PDB file of C-alpha atoms in Angstrom:
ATOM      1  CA  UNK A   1     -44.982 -37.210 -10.185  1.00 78.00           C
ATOM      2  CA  UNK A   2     -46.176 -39.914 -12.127  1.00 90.00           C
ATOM      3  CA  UNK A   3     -49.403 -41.148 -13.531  1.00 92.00           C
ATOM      4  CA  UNK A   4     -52.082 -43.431 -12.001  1.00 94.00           C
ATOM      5  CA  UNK A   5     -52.710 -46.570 -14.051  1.00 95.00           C
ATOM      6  CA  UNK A   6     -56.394 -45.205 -14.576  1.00 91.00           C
ATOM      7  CA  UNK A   7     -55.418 -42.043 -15.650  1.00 91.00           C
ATOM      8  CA  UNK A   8     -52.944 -43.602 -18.369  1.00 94.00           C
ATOM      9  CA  UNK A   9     -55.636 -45.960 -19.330  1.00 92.00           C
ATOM     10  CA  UNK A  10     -58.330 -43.077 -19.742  1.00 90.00           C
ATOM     11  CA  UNK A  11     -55.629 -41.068 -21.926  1.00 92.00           C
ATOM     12  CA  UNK A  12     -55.388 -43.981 -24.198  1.00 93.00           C
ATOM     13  CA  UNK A  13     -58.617 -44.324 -24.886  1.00 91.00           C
ATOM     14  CA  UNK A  14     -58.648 -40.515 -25.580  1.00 91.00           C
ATOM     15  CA  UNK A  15     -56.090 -41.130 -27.999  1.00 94.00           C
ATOM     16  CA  UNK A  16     -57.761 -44.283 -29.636  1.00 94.00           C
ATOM     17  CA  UNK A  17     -61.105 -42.297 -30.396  1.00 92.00           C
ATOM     18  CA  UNK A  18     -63.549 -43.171 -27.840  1.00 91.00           C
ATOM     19  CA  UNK A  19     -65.389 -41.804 -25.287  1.00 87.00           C
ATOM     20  CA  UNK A  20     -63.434 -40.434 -22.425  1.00 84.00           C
ATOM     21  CA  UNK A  21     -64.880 -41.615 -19.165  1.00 81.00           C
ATOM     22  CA  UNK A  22     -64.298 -38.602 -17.107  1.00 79.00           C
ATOM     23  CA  UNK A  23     -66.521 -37.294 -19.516  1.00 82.00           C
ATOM     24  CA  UNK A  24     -69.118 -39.768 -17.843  1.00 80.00           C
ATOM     25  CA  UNK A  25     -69.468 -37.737 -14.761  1.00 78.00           C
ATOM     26  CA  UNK A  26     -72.502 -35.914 -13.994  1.00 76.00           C
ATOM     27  CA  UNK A  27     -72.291 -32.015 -13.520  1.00 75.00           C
ATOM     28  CA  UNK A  28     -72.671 -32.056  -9.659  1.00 74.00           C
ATOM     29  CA  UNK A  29     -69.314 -34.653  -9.207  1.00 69.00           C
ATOM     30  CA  UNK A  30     -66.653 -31.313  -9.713  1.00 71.00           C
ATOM     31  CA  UNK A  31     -68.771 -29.211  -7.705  1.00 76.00           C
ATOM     32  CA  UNK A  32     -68.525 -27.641  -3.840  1.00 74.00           C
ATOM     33  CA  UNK A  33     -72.107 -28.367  -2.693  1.00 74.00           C
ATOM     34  CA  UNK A  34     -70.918 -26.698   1.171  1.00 78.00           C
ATOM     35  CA  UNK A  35     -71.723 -22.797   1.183  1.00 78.00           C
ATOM     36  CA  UNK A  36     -69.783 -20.904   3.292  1.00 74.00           C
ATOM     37  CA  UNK A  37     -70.728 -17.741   4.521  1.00 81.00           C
ATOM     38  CA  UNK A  38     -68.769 -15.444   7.407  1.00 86.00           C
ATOM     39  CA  UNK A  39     -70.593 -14.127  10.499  1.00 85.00           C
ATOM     40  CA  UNK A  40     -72.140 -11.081  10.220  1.00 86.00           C
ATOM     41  CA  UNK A  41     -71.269  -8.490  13.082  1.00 87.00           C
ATOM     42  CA  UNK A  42     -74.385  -8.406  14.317  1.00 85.00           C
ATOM     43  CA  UNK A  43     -74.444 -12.085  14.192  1.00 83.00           C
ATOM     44  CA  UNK A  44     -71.426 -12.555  16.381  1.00 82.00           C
ATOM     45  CA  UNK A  45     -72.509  -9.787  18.679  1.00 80.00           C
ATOM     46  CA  UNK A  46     -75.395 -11.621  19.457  1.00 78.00           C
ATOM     47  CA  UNK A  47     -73.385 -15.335  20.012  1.00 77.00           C
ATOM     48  CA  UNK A  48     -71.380 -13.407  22.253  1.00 70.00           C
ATOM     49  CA  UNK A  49     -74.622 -11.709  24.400  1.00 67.00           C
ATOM     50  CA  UNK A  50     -76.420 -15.242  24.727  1.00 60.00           C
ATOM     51  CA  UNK A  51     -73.152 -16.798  25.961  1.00 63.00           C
ATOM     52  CA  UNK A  52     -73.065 -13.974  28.585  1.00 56.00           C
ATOM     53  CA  UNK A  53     -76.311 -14.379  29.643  1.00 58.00           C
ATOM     54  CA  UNK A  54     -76.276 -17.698  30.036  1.00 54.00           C
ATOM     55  CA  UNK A  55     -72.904 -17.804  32.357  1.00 54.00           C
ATOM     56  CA  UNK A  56     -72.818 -18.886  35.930  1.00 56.00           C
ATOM     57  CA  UNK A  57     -72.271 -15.734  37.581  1.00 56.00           C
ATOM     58  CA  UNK A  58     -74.856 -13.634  37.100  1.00 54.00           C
ATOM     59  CA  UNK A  59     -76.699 -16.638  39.264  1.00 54.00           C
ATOM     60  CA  UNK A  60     -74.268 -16.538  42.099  1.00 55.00           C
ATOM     61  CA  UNK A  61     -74.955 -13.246  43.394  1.00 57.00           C
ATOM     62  CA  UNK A  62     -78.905 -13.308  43.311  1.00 58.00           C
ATOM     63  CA  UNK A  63     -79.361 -17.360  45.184  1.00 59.00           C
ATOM     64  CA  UNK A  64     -79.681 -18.326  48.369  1.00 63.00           C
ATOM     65  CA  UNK A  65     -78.349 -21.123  49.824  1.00 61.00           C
ATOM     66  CA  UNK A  66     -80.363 -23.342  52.861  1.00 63.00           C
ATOM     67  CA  UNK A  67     -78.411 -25.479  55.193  1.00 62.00           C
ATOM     68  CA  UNK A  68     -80.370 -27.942  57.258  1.00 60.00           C
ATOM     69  CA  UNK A  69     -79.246 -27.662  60.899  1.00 62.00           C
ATOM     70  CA  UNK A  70     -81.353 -30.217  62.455  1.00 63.00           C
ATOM     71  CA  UNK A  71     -83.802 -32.252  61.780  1.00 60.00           C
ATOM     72  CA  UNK A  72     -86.830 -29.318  61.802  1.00 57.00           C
ATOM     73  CA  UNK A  73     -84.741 -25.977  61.640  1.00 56.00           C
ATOM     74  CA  UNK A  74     -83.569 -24.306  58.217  1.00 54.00           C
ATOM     75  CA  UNK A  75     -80.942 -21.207  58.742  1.00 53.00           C
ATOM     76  CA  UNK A  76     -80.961 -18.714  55.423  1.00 55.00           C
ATOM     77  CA  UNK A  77     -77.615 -17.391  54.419  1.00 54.00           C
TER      78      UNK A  77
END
């Protein structure tokens, strides 16, 4: 693979005595600033309880629907 211009440009200067510019960068510019951490169990078991609980189903079999017959009457199913 070859080199970029700036990379051959920053290796001369190496090589001529000055400063390398990479050398410029501050401490934080190679760093992973992201953590990453895994679930733990408990923390999935809960995800998985609040999705549950939250579902349509559980609704369904506890409503009650109204239909409007006529104008005055209401019949409960």
């Amino acid at each position: 693979m070859s080199k970029s211009k700036a990379k051959k440009r920053r290796e001369k200067l190496v090589r001529e005595g000055k400063r390398n510019p990479s050398e410029n960068r501050g401490v934080y510019a190679l760093t992973d600033m992201r953590t990453r951490k895994t679930k733990t169990k408990k923390e999935v078991l809960s995800q998985v309880k609040h999705k549950s609980r939250l579902s349509y189903e559980s609704i369904e079999d506890k409503s009650t629907f109204y239909f409007v017959l006529k104008e005055n009457e209401l019949m409960e199913i």
